[in-house]
PDB file of C-alpha atoms in Angstrom:
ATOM      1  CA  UNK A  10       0.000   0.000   0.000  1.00 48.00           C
ATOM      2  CA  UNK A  11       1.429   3.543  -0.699  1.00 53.00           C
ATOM      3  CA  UNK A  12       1.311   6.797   0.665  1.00 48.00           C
ATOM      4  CA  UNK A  13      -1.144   7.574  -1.972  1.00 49.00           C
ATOM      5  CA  UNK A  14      -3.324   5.030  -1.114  1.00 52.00           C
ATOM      6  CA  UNK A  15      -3.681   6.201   2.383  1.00 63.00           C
ATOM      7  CA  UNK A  16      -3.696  10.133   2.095  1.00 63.00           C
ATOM      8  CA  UNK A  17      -4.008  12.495  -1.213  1.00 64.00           C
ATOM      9  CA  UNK A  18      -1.386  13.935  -2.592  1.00 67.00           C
ATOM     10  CA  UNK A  19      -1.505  17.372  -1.243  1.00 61.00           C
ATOM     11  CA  UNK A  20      -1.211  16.239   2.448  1.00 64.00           C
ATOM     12  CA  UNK A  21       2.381  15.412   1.461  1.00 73.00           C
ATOM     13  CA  UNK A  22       3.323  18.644   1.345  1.00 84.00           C
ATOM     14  CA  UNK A  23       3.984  22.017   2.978  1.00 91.00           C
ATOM     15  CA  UNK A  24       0.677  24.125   2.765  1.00 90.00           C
ATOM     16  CA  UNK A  25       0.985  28.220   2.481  1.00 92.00           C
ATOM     17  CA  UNK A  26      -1.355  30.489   3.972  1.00 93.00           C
ATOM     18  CA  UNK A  27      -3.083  31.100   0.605  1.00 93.00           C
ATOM     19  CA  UNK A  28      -3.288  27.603  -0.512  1.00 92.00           C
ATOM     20  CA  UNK A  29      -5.044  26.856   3.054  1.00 92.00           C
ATOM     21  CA  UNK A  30      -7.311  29.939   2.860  1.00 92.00           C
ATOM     22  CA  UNK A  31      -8.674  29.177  -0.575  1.00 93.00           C
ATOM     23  CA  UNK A  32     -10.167  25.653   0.987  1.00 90.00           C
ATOM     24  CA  UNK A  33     -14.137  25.083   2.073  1.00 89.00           C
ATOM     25  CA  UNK A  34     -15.247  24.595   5.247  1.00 86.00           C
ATOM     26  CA  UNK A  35     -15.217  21.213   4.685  1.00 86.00           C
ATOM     27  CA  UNK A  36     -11.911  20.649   4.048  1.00 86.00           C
ATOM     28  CA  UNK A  37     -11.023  22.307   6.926  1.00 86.00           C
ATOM     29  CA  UNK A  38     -12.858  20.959   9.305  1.00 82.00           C
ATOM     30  CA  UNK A  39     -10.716  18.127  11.188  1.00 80.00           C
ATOM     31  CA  UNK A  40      -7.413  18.967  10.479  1.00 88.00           C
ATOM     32  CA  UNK A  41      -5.041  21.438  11.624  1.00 91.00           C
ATOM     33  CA  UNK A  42      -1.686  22.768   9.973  1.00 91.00           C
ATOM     34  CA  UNK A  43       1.631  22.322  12.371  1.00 92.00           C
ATOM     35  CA  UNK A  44       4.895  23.920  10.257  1.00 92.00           C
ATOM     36  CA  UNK A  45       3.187  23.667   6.785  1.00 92.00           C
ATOM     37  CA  UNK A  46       1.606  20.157   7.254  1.00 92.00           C
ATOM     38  CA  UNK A  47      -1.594  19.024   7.427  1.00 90.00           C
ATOM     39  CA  UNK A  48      -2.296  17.300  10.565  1.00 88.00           C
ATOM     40  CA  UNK A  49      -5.525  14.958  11.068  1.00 83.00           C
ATOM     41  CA  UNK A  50      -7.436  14.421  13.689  1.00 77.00           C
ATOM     42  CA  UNK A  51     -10.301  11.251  14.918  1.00 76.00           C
ATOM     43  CA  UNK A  52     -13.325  12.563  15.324  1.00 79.00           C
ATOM     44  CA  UNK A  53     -14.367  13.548  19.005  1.00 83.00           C
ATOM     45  CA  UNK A  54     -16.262  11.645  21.491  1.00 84.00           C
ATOM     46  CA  UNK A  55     -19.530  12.751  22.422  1.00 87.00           C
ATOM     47  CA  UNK A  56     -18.450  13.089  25.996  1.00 85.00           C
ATOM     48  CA  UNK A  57     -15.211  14.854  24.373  1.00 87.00           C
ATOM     49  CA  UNK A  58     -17.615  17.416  22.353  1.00 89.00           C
ATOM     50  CA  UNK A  59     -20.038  17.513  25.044  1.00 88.00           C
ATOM     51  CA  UNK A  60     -17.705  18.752  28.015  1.00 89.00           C
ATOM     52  CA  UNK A  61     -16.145  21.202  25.184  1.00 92.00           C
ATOM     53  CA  UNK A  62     -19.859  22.835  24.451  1.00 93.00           C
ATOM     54  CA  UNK A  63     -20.555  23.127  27.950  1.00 90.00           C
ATOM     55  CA  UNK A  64     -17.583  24.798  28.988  1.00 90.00           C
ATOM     56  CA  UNK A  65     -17.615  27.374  26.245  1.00 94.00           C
ATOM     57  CA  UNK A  66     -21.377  27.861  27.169  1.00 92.00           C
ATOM     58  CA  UNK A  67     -19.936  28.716  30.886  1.00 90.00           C
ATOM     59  CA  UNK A  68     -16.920  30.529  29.697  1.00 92.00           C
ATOM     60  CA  UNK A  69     -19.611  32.620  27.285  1.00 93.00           C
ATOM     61  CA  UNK A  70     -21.551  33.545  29.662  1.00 90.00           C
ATOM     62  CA  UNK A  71     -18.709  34.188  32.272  1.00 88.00           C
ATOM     63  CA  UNK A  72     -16.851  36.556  29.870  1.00 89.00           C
ATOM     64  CA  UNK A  73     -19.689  39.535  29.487  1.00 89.00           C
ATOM     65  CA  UNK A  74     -20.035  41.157  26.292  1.00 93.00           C
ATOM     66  CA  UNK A  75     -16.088  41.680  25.519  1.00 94.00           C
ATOM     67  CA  UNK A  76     -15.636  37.858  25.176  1.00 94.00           C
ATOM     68  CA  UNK A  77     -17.156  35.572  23.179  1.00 96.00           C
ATOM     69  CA  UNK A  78     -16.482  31.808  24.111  1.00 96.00           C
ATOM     70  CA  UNK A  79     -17.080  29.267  20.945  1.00 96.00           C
ATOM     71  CA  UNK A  80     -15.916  25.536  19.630  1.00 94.00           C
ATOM     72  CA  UNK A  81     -14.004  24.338  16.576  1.00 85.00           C
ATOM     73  CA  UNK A  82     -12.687  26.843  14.631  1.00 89.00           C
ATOM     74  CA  UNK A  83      -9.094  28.014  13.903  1.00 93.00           C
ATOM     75  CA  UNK A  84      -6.839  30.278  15.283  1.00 97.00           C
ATOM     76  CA  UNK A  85      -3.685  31.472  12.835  1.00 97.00           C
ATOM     77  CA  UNK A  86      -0.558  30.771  15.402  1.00 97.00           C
ATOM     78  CA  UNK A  87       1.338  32.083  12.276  1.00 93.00           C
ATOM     79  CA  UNK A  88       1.697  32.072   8.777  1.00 94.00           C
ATOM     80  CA  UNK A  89       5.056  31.384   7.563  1.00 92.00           C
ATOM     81  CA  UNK A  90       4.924  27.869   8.256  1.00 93.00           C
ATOM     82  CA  UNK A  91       1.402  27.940   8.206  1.00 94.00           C
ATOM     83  CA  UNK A  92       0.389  26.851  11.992  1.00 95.00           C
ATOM     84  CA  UNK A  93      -3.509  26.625  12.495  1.00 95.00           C
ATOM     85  CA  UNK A  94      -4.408  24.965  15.285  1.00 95.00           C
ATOM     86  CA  UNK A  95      -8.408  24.301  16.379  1.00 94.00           C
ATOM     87  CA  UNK A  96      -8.523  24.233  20.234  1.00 95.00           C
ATOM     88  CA  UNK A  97     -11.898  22.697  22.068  1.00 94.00           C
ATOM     89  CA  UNK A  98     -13.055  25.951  23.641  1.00 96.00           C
ATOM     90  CA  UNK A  99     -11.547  29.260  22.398  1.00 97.00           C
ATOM     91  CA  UNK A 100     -11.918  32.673  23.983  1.00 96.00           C
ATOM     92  CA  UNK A 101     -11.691  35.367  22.167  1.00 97.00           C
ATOM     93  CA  UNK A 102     -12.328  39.544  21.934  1.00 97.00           C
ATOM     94  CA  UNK A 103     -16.129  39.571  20.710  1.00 97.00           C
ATOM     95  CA  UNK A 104     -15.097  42.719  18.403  1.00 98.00           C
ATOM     96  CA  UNK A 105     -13.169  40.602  16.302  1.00 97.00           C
ATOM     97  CA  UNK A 106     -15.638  37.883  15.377  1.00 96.00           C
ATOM     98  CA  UNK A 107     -15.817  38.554  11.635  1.00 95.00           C
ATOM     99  CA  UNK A 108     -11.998  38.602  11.332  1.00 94.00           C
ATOM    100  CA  UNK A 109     -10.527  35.605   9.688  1.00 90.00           C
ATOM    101  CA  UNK A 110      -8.286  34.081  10.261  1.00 93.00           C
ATOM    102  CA  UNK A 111      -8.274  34.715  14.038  1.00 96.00           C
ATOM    103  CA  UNK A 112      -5.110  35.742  15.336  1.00 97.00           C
ATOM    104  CA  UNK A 113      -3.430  35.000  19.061  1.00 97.00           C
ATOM    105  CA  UNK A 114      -3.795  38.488  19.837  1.00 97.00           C
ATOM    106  CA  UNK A 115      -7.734  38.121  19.797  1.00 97.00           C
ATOM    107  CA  UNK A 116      -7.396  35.277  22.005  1.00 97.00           C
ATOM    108  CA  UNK A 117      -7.373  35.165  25.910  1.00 96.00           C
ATOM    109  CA  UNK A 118      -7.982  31.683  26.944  1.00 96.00           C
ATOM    110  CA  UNK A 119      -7.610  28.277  24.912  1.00 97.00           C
ATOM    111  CA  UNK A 120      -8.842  24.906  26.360  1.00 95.00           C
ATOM    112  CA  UNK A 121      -7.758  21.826  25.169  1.00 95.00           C
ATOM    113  CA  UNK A 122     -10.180  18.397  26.020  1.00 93.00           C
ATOM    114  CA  UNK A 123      -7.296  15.663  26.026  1.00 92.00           C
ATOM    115  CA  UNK A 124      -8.032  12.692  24.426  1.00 85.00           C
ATOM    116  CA  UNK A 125      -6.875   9.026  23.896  1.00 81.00           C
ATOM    117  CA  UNK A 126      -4.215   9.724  21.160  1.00 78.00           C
ATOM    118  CA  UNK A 127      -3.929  13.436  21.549  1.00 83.00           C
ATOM    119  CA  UNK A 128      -2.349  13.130  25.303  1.00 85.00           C
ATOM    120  CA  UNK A 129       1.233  13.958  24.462  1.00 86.00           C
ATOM    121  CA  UNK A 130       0.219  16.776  21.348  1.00 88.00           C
ATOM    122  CA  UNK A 131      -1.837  18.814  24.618  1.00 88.00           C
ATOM    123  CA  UNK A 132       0.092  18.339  27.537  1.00 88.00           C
ATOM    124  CA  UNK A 133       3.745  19.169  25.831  1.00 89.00           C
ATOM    125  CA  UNK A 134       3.109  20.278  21.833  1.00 92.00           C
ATOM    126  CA  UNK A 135      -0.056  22.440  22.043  1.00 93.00           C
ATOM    127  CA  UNK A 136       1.219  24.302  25.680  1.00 93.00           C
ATOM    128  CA  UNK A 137       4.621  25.284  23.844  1.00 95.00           C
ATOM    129  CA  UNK A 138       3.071  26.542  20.520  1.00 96.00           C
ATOM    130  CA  UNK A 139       0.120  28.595  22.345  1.00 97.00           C
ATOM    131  CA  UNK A 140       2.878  29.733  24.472  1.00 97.00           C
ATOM    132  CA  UNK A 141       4.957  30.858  21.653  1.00 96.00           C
ATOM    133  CA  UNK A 142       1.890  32.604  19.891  1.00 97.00           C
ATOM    134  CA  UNK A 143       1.203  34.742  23.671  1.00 97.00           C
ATOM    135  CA  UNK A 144      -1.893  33.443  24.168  1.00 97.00           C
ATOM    136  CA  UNK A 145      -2.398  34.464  27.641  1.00 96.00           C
ATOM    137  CA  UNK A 146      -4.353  31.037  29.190  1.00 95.00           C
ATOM    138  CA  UNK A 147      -4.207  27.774  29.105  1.00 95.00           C
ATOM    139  CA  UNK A 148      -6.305  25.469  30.142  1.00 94.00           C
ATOM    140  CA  UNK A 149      -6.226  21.478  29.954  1.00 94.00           C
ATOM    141  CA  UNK A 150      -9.300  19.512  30.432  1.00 92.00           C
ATOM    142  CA  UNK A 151      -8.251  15.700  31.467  1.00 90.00           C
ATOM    143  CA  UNK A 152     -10.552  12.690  32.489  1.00 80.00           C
ATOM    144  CA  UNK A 153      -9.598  11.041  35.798  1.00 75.00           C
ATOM    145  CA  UNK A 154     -10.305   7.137  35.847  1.00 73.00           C
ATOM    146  CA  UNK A 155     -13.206   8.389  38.521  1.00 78.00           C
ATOM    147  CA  UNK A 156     -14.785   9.537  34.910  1.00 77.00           C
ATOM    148  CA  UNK A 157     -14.589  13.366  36.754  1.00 85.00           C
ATOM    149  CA  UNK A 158     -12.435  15.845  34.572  1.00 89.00           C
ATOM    150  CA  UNK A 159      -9.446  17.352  36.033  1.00 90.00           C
ATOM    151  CA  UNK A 160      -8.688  20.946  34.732  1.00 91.00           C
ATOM    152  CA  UNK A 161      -5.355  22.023  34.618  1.00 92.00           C
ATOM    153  CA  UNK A 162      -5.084  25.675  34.222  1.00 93.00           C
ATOM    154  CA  UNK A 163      -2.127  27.735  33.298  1.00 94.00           C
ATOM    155  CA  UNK A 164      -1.228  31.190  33.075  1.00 95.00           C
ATOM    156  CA  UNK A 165       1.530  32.777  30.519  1.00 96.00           C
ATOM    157  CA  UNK A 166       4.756  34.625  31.780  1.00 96.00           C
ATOM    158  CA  UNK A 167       5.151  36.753  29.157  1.00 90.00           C
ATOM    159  CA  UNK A 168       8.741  37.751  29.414  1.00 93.00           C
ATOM    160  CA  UNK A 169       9.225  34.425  28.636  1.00 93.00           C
ATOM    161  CA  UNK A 170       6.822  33.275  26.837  1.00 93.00           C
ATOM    162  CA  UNK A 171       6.326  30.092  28.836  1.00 95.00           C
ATOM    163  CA  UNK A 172       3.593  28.998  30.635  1.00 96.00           C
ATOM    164  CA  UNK A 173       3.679  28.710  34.688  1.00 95.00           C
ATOM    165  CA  UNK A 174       0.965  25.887  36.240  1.00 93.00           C
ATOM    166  CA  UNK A 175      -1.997  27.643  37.526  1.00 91.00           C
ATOM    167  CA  UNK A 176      -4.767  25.949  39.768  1.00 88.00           C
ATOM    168  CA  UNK A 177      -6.015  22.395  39.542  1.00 90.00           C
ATOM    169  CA  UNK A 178      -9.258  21.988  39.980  1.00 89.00           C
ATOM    170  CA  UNK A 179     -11.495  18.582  40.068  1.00 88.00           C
ATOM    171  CA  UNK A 180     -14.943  18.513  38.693  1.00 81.00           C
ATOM    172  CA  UNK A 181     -15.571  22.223  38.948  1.00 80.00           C
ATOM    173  CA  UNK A 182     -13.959  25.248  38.087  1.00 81.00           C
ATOM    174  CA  UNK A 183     -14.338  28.110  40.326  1.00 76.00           C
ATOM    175  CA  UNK A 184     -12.962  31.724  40.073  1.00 67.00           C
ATOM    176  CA  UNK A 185      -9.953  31.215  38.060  1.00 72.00           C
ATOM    177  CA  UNK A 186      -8.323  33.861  35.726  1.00 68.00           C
ATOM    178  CA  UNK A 187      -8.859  35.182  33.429  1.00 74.00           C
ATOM    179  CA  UNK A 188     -12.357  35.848  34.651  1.00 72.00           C
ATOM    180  CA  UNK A 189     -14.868  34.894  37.452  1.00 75.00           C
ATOM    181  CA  UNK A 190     -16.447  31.474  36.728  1.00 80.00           C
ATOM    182  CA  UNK A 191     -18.231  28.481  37.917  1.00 80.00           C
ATOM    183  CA  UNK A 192     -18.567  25.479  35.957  1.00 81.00           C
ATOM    184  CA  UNK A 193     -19.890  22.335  37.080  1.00 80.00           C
ATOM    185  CA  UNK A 194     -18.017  19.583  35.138  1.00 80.00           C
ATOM    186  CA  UNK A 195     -18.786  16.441  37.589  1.00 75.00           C
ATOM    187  CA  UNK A 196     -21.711  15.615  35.609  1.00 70.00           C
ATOM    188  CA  UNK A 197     -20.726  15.456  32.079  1.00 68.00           C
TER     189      UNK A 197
END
């Protein structure tokens, strides 16, 4: 079987900015671009896409009318390689909701719903590129063999652009930067 066989041709090599921005929806959806390449992802759980509505819902609602909390779309790390990466949960300034592609500097908090096969691309990849980018939170949404998530939150030093651990928390979220929330997650 070759290469061909499995993927098509253009996932074999580096895609620009333009190339990427002249595809549909649809072929965006499910995959982002790390340094030029496309990178595909399983489709969710339910559980995975249900925690991930939920806590944007929250996080919405949370954030006031300067924030707008949403699911599954991209945000433009940067374009030379292209880097688009599609966190779970993104927040992001509400006055720049018809500006594509959106950029780190729109975005305050990014949550990331590990799952099986994703583990080490979240915990290690995704922290150092969102880092990189200045994306100012973090947050990491893990299930505990209990079946309760675990939410790791950090918080990013800028001067270095490295993120420091912020609070753990264990089936709800409660006051944590960047803004005042509480989110029941013991139920999902």
């Amino acid at each position: 079987m070759t290469a061909e066989m499995v993927a098509p041709a253009w996932m074999h090599a580096p895609i620009t900015a333009e190339q990427y921005n002249s595809w549909s929806e649809e072929q965006c959806a499910g995959i982002e671009i790390v340094d030029g390449m496309v990178v595909v992802s399983p489709s969710a759980s339910k559980r995975h896409n249900r925690l991930a509505r939920i806590l944007a819902n929250a996080l919405d609602f949370a954030a006031g009318p300067d924030w707008n909390a949403d699911t599954d779309f991209d945000v433009r790390l940067h374009d030379v390689p292209l880097s688009n990466r599609r966190p779970d949960v993104v927040v992001y300034r509400a006055d720049t909701i018809d500006i594509t592609p959106t950029r780190p500097e729109h975005v305050l908090l990014v949550v990331e719903v590990v799952s099986p096969g994703s583990e080490t691309t979240d915990r290690i990849v995704k922290v150092d590129q969102y880092a990189k980018a200045g994306i100012p939170f973090y947050w990491r949404i893990e299930q505990a063999a209990t079946g309760i998530p675990l939410v790791y939150t950090y918080v990013l030093d800028p001067a270095n652009r490295d993120y420091r651990d912020g609070d753990m928390f264990t089936g709800a979220v409660k006051a944590v930067a960047p803004f005042p929330v509480e989110i029941d997650l013991s139920t999902i």
